[in-house]
Tab-separated table of C-alpha atoms in Angstrom:
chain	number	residue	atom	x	y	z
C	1	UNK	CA	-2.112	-1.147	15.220
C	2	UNK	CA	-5.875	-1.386	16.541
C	3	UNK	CA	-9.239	-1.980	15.310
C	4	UNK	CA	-9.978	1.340	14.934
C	5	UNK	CA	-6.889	2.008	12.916
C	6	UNK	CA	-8.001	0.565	9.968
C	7	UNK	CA	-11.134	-2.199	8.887
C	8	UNK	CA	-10.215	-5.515	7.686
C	9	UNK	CA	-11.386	-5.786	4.150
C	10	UNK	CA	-15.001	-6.074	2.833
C	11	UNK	CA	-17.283	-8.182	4.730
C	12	UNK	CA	-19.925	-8.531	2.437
C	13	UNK	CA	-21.544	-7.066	-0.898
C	14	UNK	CA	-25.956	-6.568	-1.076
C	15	UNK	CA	-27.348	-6.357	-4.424
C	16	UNK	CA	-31.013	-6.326	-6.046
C	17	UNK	CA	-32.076	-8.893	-7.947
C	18	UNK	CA	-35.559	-10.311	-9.750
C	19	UNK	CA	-36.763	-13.881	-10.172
C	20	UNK	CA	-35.587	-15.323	-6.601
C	21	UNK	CA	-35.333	-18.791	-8.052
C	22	UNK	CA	-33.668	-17.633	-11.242
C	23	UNK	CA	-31.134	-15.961	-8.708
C	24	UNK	CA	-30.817	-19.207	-6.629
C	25	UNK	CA	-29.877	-20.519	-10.196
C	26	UNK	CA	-27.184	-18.953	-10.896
C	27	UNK	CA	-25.024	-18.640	-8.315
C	28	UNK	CA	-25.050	-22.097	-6.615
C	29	UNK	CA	-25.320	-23.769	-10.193
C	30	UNK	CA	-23.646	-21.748	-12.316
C	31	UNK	CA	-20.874	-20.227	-9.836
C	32	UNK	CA	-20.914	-22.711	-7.169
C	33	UNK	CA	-21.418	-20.420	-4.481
C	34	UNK	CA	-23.345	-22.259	-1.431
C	35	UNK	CA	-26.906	-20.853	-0.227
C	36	UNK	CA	-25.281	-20.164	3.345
C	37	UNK	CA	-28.902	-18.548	4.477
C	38	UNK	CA	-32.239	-17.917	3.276
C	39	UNK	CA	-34.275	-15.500	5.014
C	40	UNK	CA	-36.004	-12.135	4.641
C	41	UNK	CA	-36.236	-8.499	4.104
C	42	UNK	CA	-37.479	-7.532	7.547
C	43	UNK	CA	-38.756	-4.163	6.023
C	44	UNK	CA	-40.129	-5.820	3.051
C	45	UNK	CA	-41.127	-9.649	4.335
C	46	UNK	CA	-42.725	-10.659	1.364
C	47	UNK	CA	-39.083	-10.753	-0.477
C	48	UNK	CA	-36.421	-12.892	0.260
C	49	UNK	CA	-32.723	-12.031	1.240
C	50	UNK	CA	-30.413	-14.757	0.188
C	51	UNK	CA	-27.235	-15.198	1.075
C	52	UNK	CA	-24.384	-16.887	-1.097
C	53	UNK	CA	-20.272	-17.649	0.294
C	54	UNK	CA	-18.055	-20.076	0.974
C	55	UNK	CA	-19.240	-23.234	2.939
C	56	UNK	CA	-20.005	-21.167	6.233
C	57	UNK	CA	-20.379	-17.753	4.759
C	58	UNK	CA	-16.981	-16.597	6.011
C	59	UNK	CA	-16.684	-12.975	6.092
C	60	UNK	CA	-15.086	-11.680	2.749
C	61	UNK	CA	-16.583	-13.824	0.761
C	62	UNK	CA	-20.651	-13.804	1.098
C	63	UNK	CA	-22.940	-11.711	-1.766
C	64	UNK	CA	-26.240	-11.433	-0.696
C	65	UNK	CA	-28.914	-10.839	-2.789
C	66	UNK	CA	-33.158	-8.965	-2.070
C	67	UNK	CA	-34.965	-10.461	-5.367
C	68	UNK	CA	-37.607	-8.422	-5.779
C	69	UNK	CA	-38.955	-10.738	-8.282
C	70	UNK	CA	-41.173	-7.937	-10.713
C	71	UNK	CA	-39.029	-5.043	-9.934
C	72	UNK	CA	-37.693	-2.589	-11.947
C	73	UNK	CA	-33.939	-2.922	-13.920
C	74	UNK	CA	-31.727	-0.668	-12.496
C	75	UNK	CA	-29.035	0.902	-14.502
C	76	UNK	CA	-25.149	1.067	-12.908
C	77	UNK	CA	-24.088	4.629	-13.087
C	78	UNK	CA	-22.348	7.555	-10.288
C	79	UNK	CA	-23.362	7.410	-6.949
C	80	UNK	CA	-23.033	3.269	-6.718
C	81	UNK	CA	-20.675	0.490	-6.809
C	82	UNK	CA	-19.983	-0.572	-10.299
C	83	UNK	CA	-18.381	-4.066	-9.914
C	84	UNK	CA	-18.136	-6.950	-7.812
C	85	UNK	CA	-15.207	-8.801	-8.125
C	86	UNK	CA	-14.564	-12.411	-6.924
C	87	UNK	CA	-11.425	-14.038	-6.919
C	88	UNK	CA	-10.772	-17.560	-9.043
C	89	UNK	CA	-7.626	-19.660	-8.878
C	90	UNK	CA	-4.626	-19.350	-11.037
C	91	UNK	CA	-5.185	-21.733	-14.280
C	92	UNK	CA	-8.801	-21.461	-14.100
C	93	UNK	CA	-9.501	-19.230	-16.676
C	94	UNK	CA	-10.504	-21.257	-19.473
C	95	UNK	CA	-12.966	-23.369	-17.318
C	96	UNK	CA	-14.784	-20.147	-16.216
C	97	UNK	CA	-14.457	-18.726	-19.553
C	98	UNK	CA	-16.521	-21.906	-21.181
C	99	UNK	CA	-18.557	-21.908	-17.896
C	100	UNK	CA	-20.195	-18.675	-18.085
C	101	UNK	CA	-20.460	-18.539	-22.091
C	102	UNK	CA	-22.357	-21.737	-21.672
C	103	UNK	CA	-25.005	-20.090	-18.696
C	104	UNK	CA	-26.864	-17.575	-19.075
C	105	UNK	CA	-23.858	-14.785	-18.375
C	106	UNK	CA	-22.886	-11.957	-20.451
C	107	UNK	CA	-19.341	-12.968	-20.613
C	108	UNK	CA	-16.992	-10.348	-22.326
C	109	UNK	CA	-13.116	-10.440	-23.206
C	110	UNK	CA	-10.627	-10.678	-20.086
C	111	UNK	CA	-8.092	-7.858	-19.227
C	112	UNK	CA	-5.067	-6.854	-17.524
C	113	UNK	CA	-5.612	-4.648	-14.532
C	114	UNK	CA	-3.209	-3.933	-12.064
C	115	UNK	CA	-0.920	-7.136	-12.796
C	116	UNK	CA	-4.086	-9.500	-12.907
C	117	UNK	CA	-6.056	-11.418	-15.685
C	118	UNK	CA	-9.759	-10.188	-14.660
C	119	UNK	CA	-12.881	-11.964	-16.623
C	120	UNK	CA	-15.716	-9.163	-16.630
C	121	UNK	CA	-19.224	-10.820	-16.988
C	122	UNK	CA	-22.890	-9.886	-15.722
C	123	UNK	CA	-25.702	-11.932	-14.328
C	124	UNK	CA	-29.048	-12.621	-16.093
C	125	UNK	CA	-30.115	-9.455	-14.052
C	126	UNK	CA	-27.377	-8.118	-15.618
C	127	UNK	CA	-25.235	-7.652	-12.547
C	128	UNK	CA	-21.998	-6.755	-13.231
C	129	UNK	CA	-19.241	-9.208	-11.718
C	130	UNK	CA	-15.691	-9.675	-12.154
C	131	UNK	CA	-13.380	-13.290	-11.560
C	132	UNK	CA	-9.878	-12.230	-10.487
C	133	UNK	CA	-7.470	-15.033	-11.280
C	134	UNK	CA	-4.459	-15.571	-8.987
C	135	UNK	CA	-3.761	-16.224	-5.412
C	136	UNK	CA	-4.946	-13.340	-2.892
C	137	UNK	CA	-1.834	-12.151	-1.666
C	138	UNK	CA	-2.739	-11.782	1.818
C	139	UNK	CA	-4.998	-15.172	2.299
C	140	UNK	CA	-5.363	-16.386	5.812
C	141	UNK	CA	-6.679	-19.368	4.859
C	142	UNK	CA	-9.777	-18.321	6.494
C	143	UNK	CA	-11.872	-18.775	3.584
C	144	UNK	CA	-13.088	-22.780	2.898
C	145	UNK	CA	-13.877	-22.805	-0.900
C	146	UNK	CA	-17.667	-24.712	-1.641
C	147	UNK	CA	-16.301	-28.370	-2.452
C	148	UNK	CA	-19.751	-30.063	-2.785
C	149	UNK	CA	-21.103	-27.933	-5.343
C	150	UNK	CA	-21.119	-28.294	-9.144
C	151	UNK	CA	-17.609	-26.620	-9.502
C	152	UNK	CA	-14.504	-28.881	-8.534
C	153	UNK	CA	-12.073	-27.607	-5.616
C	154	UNK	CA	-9.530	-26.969	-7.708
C	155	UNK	CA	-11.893	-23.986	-9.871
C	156	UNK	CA	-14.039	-22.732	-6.832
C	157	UNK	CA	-13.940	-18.917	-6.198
C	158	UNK	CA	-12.446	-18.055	-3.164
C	159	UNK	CA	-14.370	-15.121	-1.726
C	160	UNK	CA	-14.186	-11.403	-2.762
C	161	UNK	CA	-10.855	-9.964	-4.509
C	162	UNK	CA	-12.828	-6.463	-4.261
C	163	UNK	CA	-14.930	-4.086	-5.015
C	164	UNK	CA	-15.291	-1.085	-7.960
C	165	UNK	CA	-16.850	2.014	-6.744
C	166	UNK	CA	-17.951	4.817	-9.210
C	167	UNK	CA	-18.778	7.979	-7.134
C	168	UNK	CA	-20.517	11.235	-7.678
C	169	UNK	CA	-17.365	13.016	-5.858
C	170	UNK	CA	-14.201	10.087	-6.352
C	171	UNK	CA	-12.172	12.651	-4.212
C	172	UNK	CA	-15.103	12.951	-1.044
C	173	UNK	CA	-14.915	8.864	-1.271
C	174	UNK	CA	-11.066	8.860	-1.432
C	175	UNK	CA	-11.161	11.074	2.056
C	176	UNK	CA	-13.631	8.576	3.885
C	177	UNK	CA	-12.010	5.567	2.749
C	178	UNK	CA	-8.640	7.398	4.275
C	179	UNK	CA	-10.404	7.601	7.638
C	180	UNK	CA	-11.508	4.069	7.390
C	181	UNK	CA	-7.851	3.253	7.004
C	182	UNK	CA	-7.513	2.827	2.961
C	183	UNK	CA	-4.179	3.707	1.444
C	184	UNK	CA	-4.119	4.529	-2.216
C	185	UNK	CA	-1.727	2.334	-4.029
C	186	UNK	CA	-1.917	2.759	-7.690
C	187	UNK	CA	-3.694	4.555	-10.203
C	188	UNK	CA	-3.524	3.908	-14.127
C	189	UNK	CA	-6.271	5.755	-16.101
C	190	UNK	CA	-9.459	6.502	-14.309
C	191	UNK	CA	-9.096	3.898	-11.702
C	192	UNK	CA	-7.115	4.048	-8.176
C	193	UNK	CA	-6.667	1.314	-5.817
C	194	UNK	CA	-6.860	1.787	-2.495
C	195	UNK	CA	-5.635	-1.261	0.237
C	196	UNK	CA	-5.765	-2.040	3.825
C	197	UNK	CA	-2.462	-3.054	4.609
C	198	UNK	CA	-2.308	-7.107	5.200
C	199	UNK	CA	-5.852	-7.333	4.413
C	200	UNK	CA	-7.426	-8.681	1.620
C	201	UNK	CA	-10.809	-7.021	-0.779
C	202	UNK	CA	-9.369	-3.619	-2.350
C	203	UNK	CA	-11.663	-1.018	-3.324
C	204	UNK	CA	-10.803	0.862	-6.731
C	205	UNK	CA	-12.669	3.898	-7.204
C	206	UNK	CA	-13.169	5.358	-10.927
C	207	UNK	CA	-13.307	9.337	-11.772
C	208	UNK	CA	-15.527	9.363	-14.673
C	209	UNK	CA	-17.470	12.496	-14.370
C	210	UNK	CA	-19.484	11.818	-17.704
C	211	UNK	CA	-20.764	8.429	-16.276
C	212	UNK	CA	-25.029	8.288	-16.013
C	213	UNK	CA	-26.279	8.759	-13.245
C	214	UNK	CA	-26.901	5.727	-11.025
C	215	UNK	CA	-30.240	4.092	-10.882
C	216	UNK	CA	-31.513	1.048	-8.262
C	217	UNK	CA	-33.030	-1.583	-9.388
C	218	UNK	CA	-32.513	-5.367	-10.230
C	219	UNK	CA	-28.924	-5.801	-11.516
C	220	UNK	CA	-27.306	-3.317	-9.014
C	221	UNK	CA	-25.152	-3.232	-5.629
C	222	UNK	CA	-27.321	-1.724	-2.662
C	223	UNK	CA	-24.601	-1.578	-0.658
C	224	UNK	CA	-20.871	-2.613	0.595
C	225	UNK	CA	-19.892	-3.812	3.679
C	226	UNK	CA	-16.612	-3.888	5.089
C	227	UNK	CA	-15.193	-6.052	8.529
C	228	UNK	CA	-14.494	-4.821	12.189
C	229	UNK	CA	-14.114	-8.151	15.383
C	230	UNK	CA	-17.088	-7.127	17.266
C	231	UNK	CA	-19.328	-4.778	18.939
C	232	UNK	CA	-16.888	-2.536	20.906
C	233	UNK	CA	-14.753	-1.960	17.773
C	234	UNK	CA	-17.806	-1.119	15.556
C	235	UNK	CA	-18.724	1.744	18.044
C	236	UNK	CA	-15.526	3.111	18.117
C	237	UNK	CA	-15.921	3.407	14.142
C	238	UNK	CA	-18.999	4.712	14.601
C	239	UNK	CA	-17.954	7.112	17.058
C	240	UNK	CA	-14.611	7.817	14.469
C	241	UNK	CA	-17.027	8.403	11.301
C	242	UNK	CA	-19.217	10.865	13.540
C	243	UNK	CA	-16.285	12.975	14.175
C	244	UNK	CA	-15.290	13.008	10.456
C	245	UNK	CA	-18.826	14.480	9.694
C	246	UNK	CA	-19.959	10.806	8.589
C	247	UNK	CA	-24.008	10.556	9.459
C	248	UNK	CA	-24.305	7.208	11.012
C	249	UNK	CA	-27.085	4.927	11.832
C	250	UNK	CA	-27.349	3.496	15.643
C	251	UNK	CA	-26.025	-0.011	15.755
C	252	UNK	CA	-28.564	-2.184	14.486
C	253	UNK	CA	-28.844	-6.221	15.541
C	254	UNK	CA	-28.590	-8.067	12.076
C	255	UNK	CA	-28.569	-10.951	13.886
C	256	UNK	CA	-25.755	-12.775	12.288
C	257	UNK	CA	-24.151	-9.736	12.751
C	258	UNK	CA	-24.029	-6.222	14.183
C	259	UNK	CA	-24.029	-3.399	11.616
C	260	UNK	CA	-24.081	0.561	11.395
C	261	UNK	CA	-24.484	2.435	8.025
C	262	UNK	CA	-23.662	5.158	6.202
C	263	UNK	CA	-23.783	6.938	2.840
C	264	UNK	CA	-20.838	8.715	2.128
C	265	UNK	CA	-20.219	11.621	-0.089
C	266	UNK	CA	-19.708	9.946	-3.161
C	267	UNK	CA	-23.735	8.765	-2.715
C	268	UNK	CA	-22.694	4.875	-2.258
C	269	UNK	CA	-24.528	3.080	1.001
C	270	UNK	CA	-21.408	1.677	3.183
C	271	UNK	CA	-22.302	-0.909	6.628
C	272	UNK	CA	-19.692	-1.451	9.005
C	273	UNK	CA	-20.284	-5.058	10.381
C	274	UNK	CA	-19.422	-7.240	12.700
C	275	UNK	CA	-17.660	-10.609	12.172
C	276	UNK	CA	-19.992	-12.592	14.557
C	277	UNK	CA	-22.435	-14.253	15.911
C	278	UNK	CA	-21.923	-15.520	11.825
C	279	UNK	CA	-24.554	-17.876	10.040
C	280	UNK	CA	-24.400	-20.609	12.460
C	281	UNK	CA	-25.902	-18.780	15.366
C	282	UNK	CA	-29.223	-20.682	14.093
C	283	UNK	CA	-28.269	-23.438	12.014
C	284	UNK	CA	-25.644	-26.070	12.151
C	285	UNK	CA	-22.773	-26.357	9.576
C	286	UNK	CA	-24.702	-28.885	8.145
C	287	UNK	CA	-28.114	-27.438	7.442
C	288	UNK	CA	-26.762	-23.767	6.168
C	289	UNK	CA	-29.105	-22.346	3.911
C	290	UNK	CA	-31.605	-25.464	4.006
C	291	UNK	CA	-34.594	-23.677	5.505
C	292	UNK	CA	-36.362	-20.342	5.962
C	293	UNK	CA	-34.678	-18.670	9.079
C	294	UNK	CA	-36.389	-15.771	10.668
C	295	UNK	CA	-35.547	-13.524	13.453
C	296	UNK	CA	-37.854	-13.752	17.161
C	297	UNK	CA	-39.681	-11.208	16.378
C	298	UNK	CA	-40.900	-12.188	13.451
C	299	UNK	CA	-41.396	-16.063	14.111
C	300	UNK	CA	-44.625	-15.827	15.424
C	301	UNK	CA	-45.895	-14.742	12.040
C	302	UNK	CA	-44.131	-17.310	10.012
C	303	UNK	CA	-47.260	-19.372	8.099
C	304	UNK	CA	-48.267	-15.434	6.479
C	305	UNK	CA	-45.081	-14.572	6.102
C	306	UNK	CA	-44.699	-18.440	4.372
C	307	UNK	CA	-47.763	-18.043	2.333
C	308	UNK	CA	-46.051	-15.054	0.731
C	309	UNK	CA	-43.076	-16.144	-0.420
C	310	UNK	CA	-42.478	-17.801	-3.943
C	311	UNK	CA	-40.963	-21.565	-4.041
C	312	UNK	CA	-36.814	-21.139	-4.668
C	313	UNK	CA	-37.599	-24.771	-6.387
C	314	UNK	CA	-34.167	-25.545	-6.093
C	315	UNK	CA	-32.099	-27.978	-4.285
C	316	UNK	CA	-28.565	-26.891	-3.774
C	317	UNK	CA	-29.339	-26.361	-0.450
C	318	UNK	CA	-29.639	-29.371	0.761
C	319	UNK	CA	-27.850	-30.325	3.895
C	320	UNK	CA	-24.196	-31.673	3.661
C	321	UNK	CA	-21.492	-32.491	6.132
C	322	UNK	CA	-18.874	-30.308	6.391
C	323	UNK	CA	-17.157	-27.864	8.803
C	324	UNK	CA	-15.797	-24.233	10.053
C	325	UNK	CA	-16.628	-20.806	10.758
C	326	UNK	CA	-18.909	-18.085	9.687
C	327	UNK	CA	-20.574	-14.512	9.429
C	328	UNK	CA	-22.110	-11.986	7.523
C	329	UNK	CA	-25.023	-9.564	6.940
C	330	UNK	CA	-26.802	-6.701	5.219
C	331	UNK	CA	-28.608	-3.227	5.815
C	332	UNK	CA	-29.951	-0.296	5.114
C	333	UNK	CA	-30.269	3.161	6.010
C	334	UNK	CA	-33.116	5.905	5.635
C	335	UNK	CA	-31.574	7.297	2.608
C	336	UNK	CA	-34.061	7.005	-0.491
C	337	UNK	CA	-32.592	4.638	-2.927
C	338	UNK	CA	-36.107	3.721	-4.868
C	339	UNK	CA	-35.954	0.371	-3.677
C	340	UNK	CA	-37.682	-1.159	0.291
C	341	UNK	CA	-35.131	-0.879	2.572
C	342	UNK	CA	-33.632	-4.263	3.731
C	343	UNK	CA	-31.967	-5.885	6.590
């Protein structure tokens, strides 16, 4: 089996948020995530793009947020991904349960879904986000749950358990996920699972044709990302998803990262990227997430692009000492999605 058979699970979800500090807030204080990067839009550099995972931002586990600040709400409908999920360890439900009820979360009732206890909830931006409760089946042991943050070890979320998807065409999305080397493994209802076989992050896609139609804003998904090694495998993908009648963006230098994009039929922004440099091409283990990182060719105009930027006030990104690997990363394409494109 080869790179280009299949991708290795979801590298990373981008979503669109408001108050930056409000967003810094909530998920290193109220889900313990750690601030593995602060830097910018580079097509918008007046906003931020944050970046929240594990302690190194291991791939699989990082959501990454542009926080518009005064931007308008967006409203979760066809054409977009409808749910993020993350997944919690067995036990934990109760703690999350009294954790969220007592932030500023809009927690609702848990449910069964394919075998699993899942606890919907949204952020204050109303972001809709999912904890999946059990061990991930086909864990590595790649990922390095957040220990020095406000949630103890034995509760802290352990990257992404998936992704839903809710599609204009569920049966155009079904075909490209095929070709990206997605197998459909159950369906009850209006949602079908699809899986990468011995990788973890599944992708269930919903067929409700009544749905609203999606609309970006704060409290929505920009896009998905999903995992390839490097470089030379993310061309042949590229060069795969051409020849399926995928339009694909050049390779673009993310610099934590490599990345190409695509929207696919269904109207939902997909990246391909790469699982290196990672985070600590500029920073040590240590200092993740402690200061404003920008790439060279915008360092030279740092003190405007400074001056712009509103105070995270926050300090859960102090340095620590810890350890291990990282990567992730975001994009965009030219597709009009009411919203600056980011990077």
């Amino acid at each position: 089996m080869t790179d280009t058979d299949r991708l290795h699970g979801i590298h990373h979800v981008t979503a669109v948020a408001s108050d930056p500090a409000g967003n810094v807030a909530f998920y290193t204080d109220v889900l313990g995530l750690r601030m593995v990067k602060r830097t910018v839009n580079f097509d918008d550099v007046t906003t931020y793009h944050l970046y929240y995972g594990d302690t190194t931002g291991t791939p699989g586990t990082a959501m990454t947020f542009f926080p518009f600040g005064e931007t308008r709400q967006g409203r979760v409908g066809k054409g977009m991904a409808s749910a993020t999920a993350f997944r919690a360890p067995e036990g934990s439900l109760a703690y999350w349960q009294e954790r969220l009820q007592e932030s500023d979360a809009d927690v609702t009732e848990p449910v069964e879904r394919f075998g699993e206890t899942v606890l919907p909830f949204r952020d204050p931006d109303g972001q809709p986000l999912e904890l999946v409760f059990g061990d991930d089946p086909h864990d590595d042991g790649a990922v390095e749950a957040w220990g020095d943050g406000p949630v103890p070890a034995e509760h802290a979320l352990r990257g992404f358990a998936g992704v839903t998807l809710l599609p204009t065409d569920p049966d155009a999305t079904a075909d490209v996920l095929a070709t990206m080397g997605y197998e459909a493994t159950d369906t009850v209802g209006d949602r079908t699972r699809y899986e990468v076989p011995d990788r973890a992050g599944v992708v269930d896609v919903l067929d409700r044709p009544d749905a609203p139609a999606a609309r970006p804003g704060a409290g929505t998904v920009h896009h998905v990302a999903f995992r390839t090694p490097d470089s030379e495998s993310e061309l042949a993908w590229r060069e795969a998803l051409l020849d399926a009648g995928q339009r694909v963006t050049e390779q673009k230098d993310r610099q934590y990262f490599q990345s190409i994009y695509f929207r696919e039929p269904g109207g939902i922004l997909f990246e391909i990227a790469t699982e290196g440099p990672g985070f600590t091409a500029d920073e040590s283990v240590a200092e993740l997430g402690s200061e404003l990182k920008l790439p060279p060719w915008l360092e030279d105009d740092r003190e405007r692009i400074e001056a712009g930027l509103q105070p995270l006030d926050h300090d859960s990104t102090e340095p620590v000492t810890d350890g291990g690997v990282a990567g992730d990363g975001s994009g965009d394409t030219d597709a009009d999605d009411g919203q600056p494109g980011g990077r």
